[in-house]
Coordinates of C-alpha atoms and ligand atoms in Angstrom, one line a residue:
M1390 CA 37.2 -24.8 -33.6
S1391 CA 34.8 -22.5 -35.5
M1392 CA 31.4 -21.3 -34.3
K1393 CA 29.9 -22.7 -37.4
D1394 CA 30.1 -26.1 -35.7
D1395 CA 26.8 -27.1 -34.1
V1396 CA 27.1 -26.6 -30.3
T1397 CA 24.8 -29.5 -29.6
T1398 CA 27.6 -31.7 -30.7
I1399 CA 30.1 -30.1 -28.3
P1400 CA 30.5 -31.6 -24.8
T1401 CA 30.0 -29.1 -22.0
D1402 CA 33.6 -29.1 -20.9
Q1403 CA 34.7 -28.2 -24.4
L1404 CA 32.1 -25.5 -24.5
V1405 CA 33.4 -23.9 -21.4
S1406 CA 37.0 -23.9 -22.7
L1407 CA 35.7 -22.5 -26.0
L1408 CA 34.2 -19.6 -24.0
L1409 CA 37.5 -19.0 -22.3
T1410 CA 39.3 -19.0 -25.6
I1411 CA 36.9 -16.4 -27.0
K1412 CA 37.5 -14.4 -23.8
E1413 CA 41.3 -14.5 -24.3
E1414 CA 41.1 -13.6 -27.9
A1415 CA 38.8 -10.7 -27.2
E1416 CA 41.1 -9.4 -24.4
H1417 CA 44.0 -9.5 -26.8
Q1418 CA 41.9 -7.7 -29.4
I1419 CA 40.9 -4.9 -27.0
D1420 CA 44.5 -4.5 -25.9
Q1421 CA 46.1 -4.4 -29.3
S1422 CA 43.6 -3.1 -31.8
D1423 CA 43.4 0.5 -33.0
A1424 CA 39.8 0.1 -34.0
S1425 CA 37.3 2.6 -32.6
Y1426 CA 35.2 1.8 -29.5
E1427 CA 32.1 1.1 -31.6
E1428 CA 34.0 -1.2 -33.9
L1429 CA 35.4 -3.2 -31.0
R1430 CA 32.1 -3.4 -29.4
L1431 CA 30.4 -4.7 -32.5
S1432 CA 33.1 -7.2 -33.1
I1433 CA 33.0 -8.6 -29.5
F1434 CA 29.3 -8.2 -28.6
G1435 CA 27.6 -7.6 -32.0
K1436 CA 24.9 -9.9 -33.4
E1437 CA 27.5 -11.8 -35.6
S1438 CA 30.1 -12.1 -32.8
E1439 CA 31.1 -15.6 -31.6
L1440 CA 30.1 -14.7 -28.1
T1441 CA 26.5 -13.7 -29.1
K1442 CA 26.2 -16.9 -31.2
L1443 CA 27.4 -19.0 -28.3
S1444 CA 24.9 -17.2 -25.9
Q1445 CA 22.1 -18.0 -28.3
S1446 CA 23.0 -21.6 -28.2
M1447 CA 22.6 -21.8 -24.4
R1448 CA 19.2 -23.4 -24.8
L1449 CA 20.8 -26.4 -26.4
V1450 CA 23.0 -27.1 -23.5
P1451 CA 21.8 -30.1 -21.4
K1452 CA 19.7 -29.1 -18.5
E1453 CA 22.1 -30.3 -15.8
D1454 CA 25.0 -28.2 -17.3
K1455 CA 23.0 -25.0 -17.9
Q1456 CA 23.9 -23.4 -14.6
R1457 CA 27.6 -24.0 -14.9
V1458 CA 27.9 -22.8 -18.5
G1459 CA 25.6 -19.8 -17.7
I1460 CA 27.9 -18.7 -14.9
V1461 CA 31.0 -18.8 -17.0
L1462 CA 29.2 -17.0 -19.9
N1463 CA 28.1 -14.2 -17.6
Q1464 CA 31.6 -13.8 -16.1
V1465 CA 33.2 -13.7 -19.6
K1466 CA 30.7 -11.0 -20.7
Q1467 CA 31.1 -8.9 -17.6
S1468 CA 34.9 -9.0 -17.6
L1469 CA 35.0 -8.1 -21.3
E1470 CA 32.5 -5.2 -20.8
Q1471 CA 34.7 -3.9 -18.0
L1472 CA 37.9 -4.2 -20.0
L1473 CA 36.3 -2.5 -23.0
S1474 CA 34.9 0.4 -21.1
K1475 CA 38.2 0.9 -19.3
K1476 CA 40.1 1.1 -22.6
A1477 CA 37.4 3.4 -24.0
K1478 CA 37.8 5.8 -21.0
E1479 CA 41.6 5.7 -21.0
S1480 CA 41.8 6.5 -24.7
G1481 CA 39.0 9.1 -24.5
L1482 CA 36.8 7.2 -26.8
V1483 CA 33.7 7.8 -24.7
N1484 CA 33.1 10.4 -22.0
E1485 CA 31.2 8.8 -19.2
D1486 CA 30.9 12.0 -17.2
W1487 CA 28.5 13.4 -19.7
M1488 CA 25.1 14.0 -18.1
D1489 CA 21.8 15.2 -19.5
V1490 CA 20.7 17.8 -17.0
T1491 CA 17.3 18.1 -18.6
A1492 CA 16.4 14.5 -18.0
P1493 CA 13.8 13.9 -15.2
G1494 CA 15.3 13.0 -11.8
V1495 CA 15.0 9.7 -10.0
R1496 CA 12.8 9.9 -7.0
P1497 CA 14.2 8.3 -3.9
P1498 CA 11.9 5.7 -2.4
E1499 CA 9.5 7.1 0.1
G1500 CA 9.0 5.2 3.4
H1501 CA 6.1 5.3 5.8
L1502 CA 5.4 4.7 9.5
H1503 CA 5.8 1.1 10.6
I1504 CA 2.4 -0.6 10.8
V1505 CA 2.6 -1.1 14.5
T1506 CA 3.2 2.7 14.9
Q1507 CA 0.2 3.3 12.6
A1508 CA -2.0 1.1 14.8
I1509 CA -0.8 2.8 18.0
E1510 CA -1.7 6.2 16.5
E1511 CA -5.1 5.0 15.5
I1512 CA -5.8 3.4 18.9
T1513 CA -4.7 6.7 20.6
Q1514 CA -7.1 8.7 18.5
I1515 CA -10.1 6.5 19.1
F1516 CA -9.6 6.7 22.9
N1517 CA -8.9 10.4 22.7
K1518 CA -12.5 10.8 21.4
L1519 CA -13.7 9.2 24.6
G1520 CA -11.6 11.5 26.8
F1521 CA -8.8 9.1 27.5
T1522 CA -5.3 10.6 27.3
R1523 CA -2.2 8.7 26.3
V1524 CA 0.3 8.5 29.1
R1525 CA 3.7 6.8 29.3
H1526 CA 5.0 4.7 32.1
P1527 CA 8.3 2.8 32.4
E1528 CA 9.0 -0.2 30.2
V1529 CA 11.8 -1.2 32.6
D1530 CA 10.2 -1.0 36.1
W1531 CA 10.4 -2.2 39.7
D1532 CA 8.9 -5.7 40.1
W1533 CA 6.4 -4.1 42.5
Y1534 CA 4.4 -2.3 39.8
P1535 CA 3.7 -5.1 37.3
F1536 CA 3.3 -7.8 40.1
E1537 CA 2.9 -7.1 43.8
S1538 CA 1.0 -3.7 43.4
L1539 CA -1.5 -5.6 41.3
N1540 CA -2.4 -8.0 44.1
M1541 CA 0.1 -10.7 43.0
P1542 CA 2.0 -11.5 46.2
H1543 CA 5.6 -12.4 45.7
S1544 CA 6.0 -15.8 44.0
H1545 CA 2.2 -16.1 43.5
P1546 CA 1.5 -18.7 40.8
A1547 CA -0.6 -16.2 38.9
S1548 CA 2.6 -14.4 38.0
D1549 CA 3.8 -17.4 36.0
E1550 CA 1.7 -16.2 33.1
W1551 CA 3.9 -13.1 32.8
E1552 CA 7.3 -14.7 32.8
T1553 CA 9.8 -12.0 31.8
F1554 CA 13.4 -10.8 32.1
Y1555 CA 14.7 -9.3 35.3
I1556 CA 17.8 -8.3 37.2
I1557 CA 18.4 -8.1 41.0
Y1558 CA 19.2 -4.4 41.7
P1559 CA 22.1 -4.3 44.1
G1560 CA 21.3 -0.7 45.1
F1561 CA 19.1 -0.9 48.1
P1562 CA 19.8 -4.2 49.9
G1563 CA 16.8 -4.9 52.0
K1564 CA 15.7 -1.3 52.5
N1565 CA 12.7 -0.9 50.4
P1566 CA 10.9 -4.2 49.5
R1567 CA 9.3 -2.5 46.6
K1568 CA 12.6 -1.5 45.0
Q1569 CA 14.7 -4.6 44.6
K1570 CA 14.1 -6.4 41.4
I1571 CA 14.0 -4.6 38.1
V1572 CA 12.0 -6.2 35.3
L1573 CA 11.3 -5.6 31.7
T1574 CA 7.5 -5.0 32.1
P1575 CA 5.6 -8.1 30.9
H1576 CA 2.3 -6.0 30.6
T1577 CA 1.2 -2.4 30.6
S1578 CA -0.8 -3.0 33.8
N1579 CA 2.3 -1.7 35.6
G1580 CA 1.0 1.8 34.6
Q1581 CA -2.2 1.4 36.8
V1582 CA -0.7 2.0 40.2
R1583 CA 1.8 4.4 38.8
E1584 CA -1.0 6.5 37.3
M1585 CA -3.0 6.5 40.6
E1586 CA 0.2 7.6 42.4
K1587 CA 0.0 10.9 40.5
G1588 CA -2.9 11.7 42.8
I1589 CA -5.1 13.3 40.2
L1590 CA -8.7 12.0 39.9
P1591 CA -10.7 11.0 37.9
I1592 CA -8.4 9.0 35.7
R1593 CA -8.9 8.3 32.1
M1594 CA -5.6 6.9 30.8
I1595 CA -4.4 4.9 27.8
N1596 CA -0.9 3.6 28.4
I1597 CA 0.7 2.1 25.3
A1598 CA 4.1 0.6 25.7
K1599 CA 6.5 -2.2 24.9
C1600 CA 6.2 -5.4 26.9
Y1601 CA 8.5 -8.3 27.2
R1602 CA 7.9 -12.0 27.7
R1603 CA 9.8 -15.2 27.3
Q1604 CA 7.9 -16.4 24.2
M1605 CA 8.3 -16.9 20.5
D1606 CA 5.9 -18.6 18.0
V1607 CA 3.4 -17.7 15.3
S1608 CA 1.3 -15.6 17.6
H1609 CA 4.0 -14.4 20.1
V1610 CA 7.2 -12.4 20.0
P1611 CA 9.5 -11.6 23.0
M1612 CA 8.9 -7.9 22.5
F1613 CA 5.5 -6.6 21.7
Y1614 CA 3.1 -3.7 22.4
Q1615 CA 0.1 -3.5 24.7
F1616 CA -2.4 -0.8 25.3
E1617 CA -3.9 -0.4 28.8
G1618 CA -7.0 1.6 29.6
L1619 CA -7.8 2.7 33.1
Y1620 CA -10.9 4.6 34.2
I1621 CA -11.3 5.6 37.8
D1622 CA -14.2 7.8 38.9
K1623 CA -17.3 7.7 41.1
N1624 CA -19.9 5.1 40.5
V1625 CA -18.2 3.3 37.5
S1626 CA -20.1 0.2 36.4
I1627 CA -19.5 -2.8 34.1
G1628 CA -22.0 -1.0 31.7
H1629 CA -19.4 1.8 31.3
L1630 CA -16.7 -0.8 30.5
K1631 CA -18.9 -2.6 28.0
G1632 CA -19.7 0.8 26.3
V1633 CA -16.1 1.7 25.9
L1634 CA -15.2 -1.7 24.6
D1635 CA -18.0 -1.6 22.0
Y1636 CA -17.1 1.9 20.9
F1637 CA -13.5 0.9 20.4
A1638 CA -14.3 -2.3 18.6
K1639 CA -16.6 -0.6 16.1
A1640 CA -14.1 2.3 15.5
F1641 CA -11.0 0.1 15.1
F1642 CA -12.3 -3.1 13.6
G1643 CA -15.3 -2.0 11.7
P1644 CA -19.0 -0.9 12.3
D1645 CA -20.3 -4.5 12.1
R1646 CA -18.1 -5.9 14.9
K1647 CA -19.5 -6.6 18.4
T1648 CA -17.8 -7.4 21.7
R1649 CA -18.8 -9.7 24.5
I1650 CA -17.3 -10.2 27.9
R1651 CA -16.8 -13.6 29.5
P1652 CA -16.0 -14.3 33.2
F1653 CA -12.3 -15.0 33.8
H1654 CA -9.8 -14.5 36.6
F1655 CA -7.1 -11.8 37.0
Q1656 CA -5.6 -11.0 40.4
F1657 CA -6.0 -7.3 39.8
T1658 CA -9.6 -7.1 38.8
E1659 CA -12.8 -8.3 40.4
P1660 CA -14.9 -9.3 38.6
S1661 CA -12.6 -10.1 35.7
F1662 CA -13.4 -10.8 32.1
E1663 CA -12.0 -11.9 28.8
V1664 CA -13.1 -9.7 26.0
D1665 CA -14.1 -11.4 22.6
I1666 CA -14.9 -9.8 19.3
S1667 CA -17.3 -11.2 16.7
C1668 CA -15.3 -12.9 14.0
G1669 CA -14.8 -10.6 10.9
I1670 CA -14.7 -13.5 8.5
C1671 CA -18.1 -15.2 9.3
N1672 CA -19.7 -12.2 11.1
G1673 CA -20.2 -14.2 14.3
K1674 CA -21.9 -17.3 12.7
G1675 CA -18.9 -19.6 13.3
C1676 CA -16.2 -20.7 10.8
R1677 CA -12.9 -22.5 10.6
L1678 CA -10.9 -19.6 12.0
C1679 CA -13.1 -18.8 15.0
K1680 CA -15.1 -22.0 15.6
E1681 CA -17.9 -20.4 17.5
G1682 CA -18.1 -16.9 15.9
W1683 CA -15.9 -15.1 18.5
L1684 CA -12.2 -14.3 18.7
E1685 CA -10.4 -13.6 21.9
L1686 CA -9.0 -10.0 22.3
G1687 CA -7.7 -9.5 25.8
G1688 CA -8.5 -9.0 29.5
A1689 CA -10.6 -6.5 31.4
G1690 CA -12.4 -6.0 34.7
M1691 CA -13.3 -3.8 37.6
V1692 CA -10.2 -2.7 39.4
H1693 CA -9.6 -4.7 42.5
P1694 CA -9.8 -2.7 45.8
V1695 CA -6.3 -3.8 46.8
V1696 CA -4.9 -2.2 43.6
L1697 CA -6.8 1.0 44.3
T1698 CA -5.5 1.1 47.9
N1699 CA -1.9 0.5 46.6
G1700 CA -2.4 3.5 44.4
R1701 CA -3.7 5.5 47.5
V1702 CA -7.2 5.9 46.0
D1703 CA -10.0 6.1 48.5
T1704 CA -12.1 3.0 47.8
T1705 CA -15.1 4.4 49.7
I1706 CA -15.5 7.1 47.0
Y1707 CA -13.9 5.8 43.8
N1708 CA -13.9 2.6 41.7
G1709 CA -13.1 1.9 38.1
F1710 CA -12.4 -0.5 35.3
A1711 CA -9.3 -1.5 33.3
F1712 CA -8.5 -3.4 30.2
G1713 CA -5.3 -4.4 28.4
W1714 CA -4.6 -5.9 25.0
G1715 CA -1.9 -6.5 22.5
V1716 CA -1.5 -3.9 19.7
E1717 CA -0.1 -6.4 17.2
R1718 CA -2.9 -8.9 17.9
S1719 CA -5.6 -6.3 17.5
F1720 CA -4.0 -5.1 14.2
M1721 CA -4.0 -8.7 12.9
M1722 CA -7.7 -9.0 13.7
K1723 CA -8.6 -5.8 12.0
S1724 CA -11.2 -6.2 9.1
G1725 CA -9.4 -6.9 5.9
T1726 CA -6.0 -7.8 7.4
Q1727 CA -5.4 -11.5 6.7
L1728 CA -2.3 -12.0 8.8
D1729 CA -1.7 -15.4 10.4
D1730 CA 1.8 -14.9 11.7
I1731 CA 2.9 -12.1 14.0
R1732 CA 6.6 -12.4 13.3
P1733 CA 6.8 -10.7 9.8
L1734 CA 5.7 -7.5 11.6
Y1735 CA 9.2 -7.4 13.1
G1736 CA 11.1 -9.1 10.2
N1737 CA 12.1 -5.7 8.7
D1738 CA 11.4 -7.0 5.2
V1739 CA 10.2 -3.9 3.3
R1740 CA 8.4 -6.1 0.7
F1741 CA 6.0 -7.1 3.4
L1742 CA 5.9 -3.8 5.3
E1743 CA 5.2 -1.6 2.3
Q1744 CA 1.9 -3.4 1.6
F1745 CA 0.2 -1.5 4.5
Ligands
DAH54 N1 -2.4 -7.4 31.8 C1 -3.1 -8.5 31.3 C2 -2.3 -9.4 30.4 O1 -1.3 -8.9 30.0 C3 -4.4 -8.1 30.6 C4 -5.3 -7.3 31.5 C5 -6.3 -8.1 32.1 C6 -5.3 -6.0 31.7 C7 -7.3 -7.4 32.9 C8 -6.2 -5.3 32.5 C9 -7.2 -6.1 33.1 O2 -6.2 -4.0 32.7 O3 -8.1 -5.4 33.8 O4 -2.7 -10.5 30.1

């Protein structure tokens, strides 16, 4: 059959076998012909070649057959290209090792810090300005520090909120009740008593670490970051706490944002609060996202005397406040960041990550 026939009249199956025939003929030609590389190229892939004409007629192939014919066409082209360049190399027709050393180089793609790391650095810097120093406490810890030391007696229902992963440590059977279960810390509050145990007062710490909980949905992942502030000194008041929260909110979220504290309950603070930030979209007026103008950030409160005592801090002289929030959640609420799902932060898709 000649290519002069109109392809619209050829059924798809015949079209495919025509393509395979063209391939076979071209293979034979490449193998046998003495023609130069350019001549061969022109004859197989040139404007007037059967292959090119057939490619141009692809648009006339019925829609449902396009994919099938397209795949065969691409395979035929690729295999002929390979064969031709192999022959050219073998017969010294072209020298592929030639390189233009004066051509400009290709820059390798440049990465940047992960957005959660960027947020951690920014948070650290803001608290540094207030005299808080970043400290590190274990992310795998004795059950005592994230639970019992924080005034949550063993099996207390309050601990249900922090369901995490643990192992029973067989090392000290029954010897030290504080060192039996090992948990992946479900919150950074485990750093509170650990910091007090250092015995250096006053304390102004910011503990940023990974936390683990049994959870997974649009706003939760099993591994995430929290930052925990702890301030222990003489005569610390709720006013100090509010001042620190406001300073942070304006520095991190934008100068127009405000915070408010709402009464709440945590075992390790008394009184306890939940901290809200004015909504960045409606500026506190109330909109679809926030309903009443405020978005919930995290917990805070005045450190409970039992916690201070567990950290061997003299409660007749010292008191303090603490707060703890999620890093990812704060990042998502930052002005101008329109993220409604936490999971892409850990999806490792550079197309998403390189936008920040
Ligand atoms: N650790 C708590 C949580 O993960 C948050 C929290 C509440 C931290 C009150 C605090 C605090 O330091 O005082 O939900």
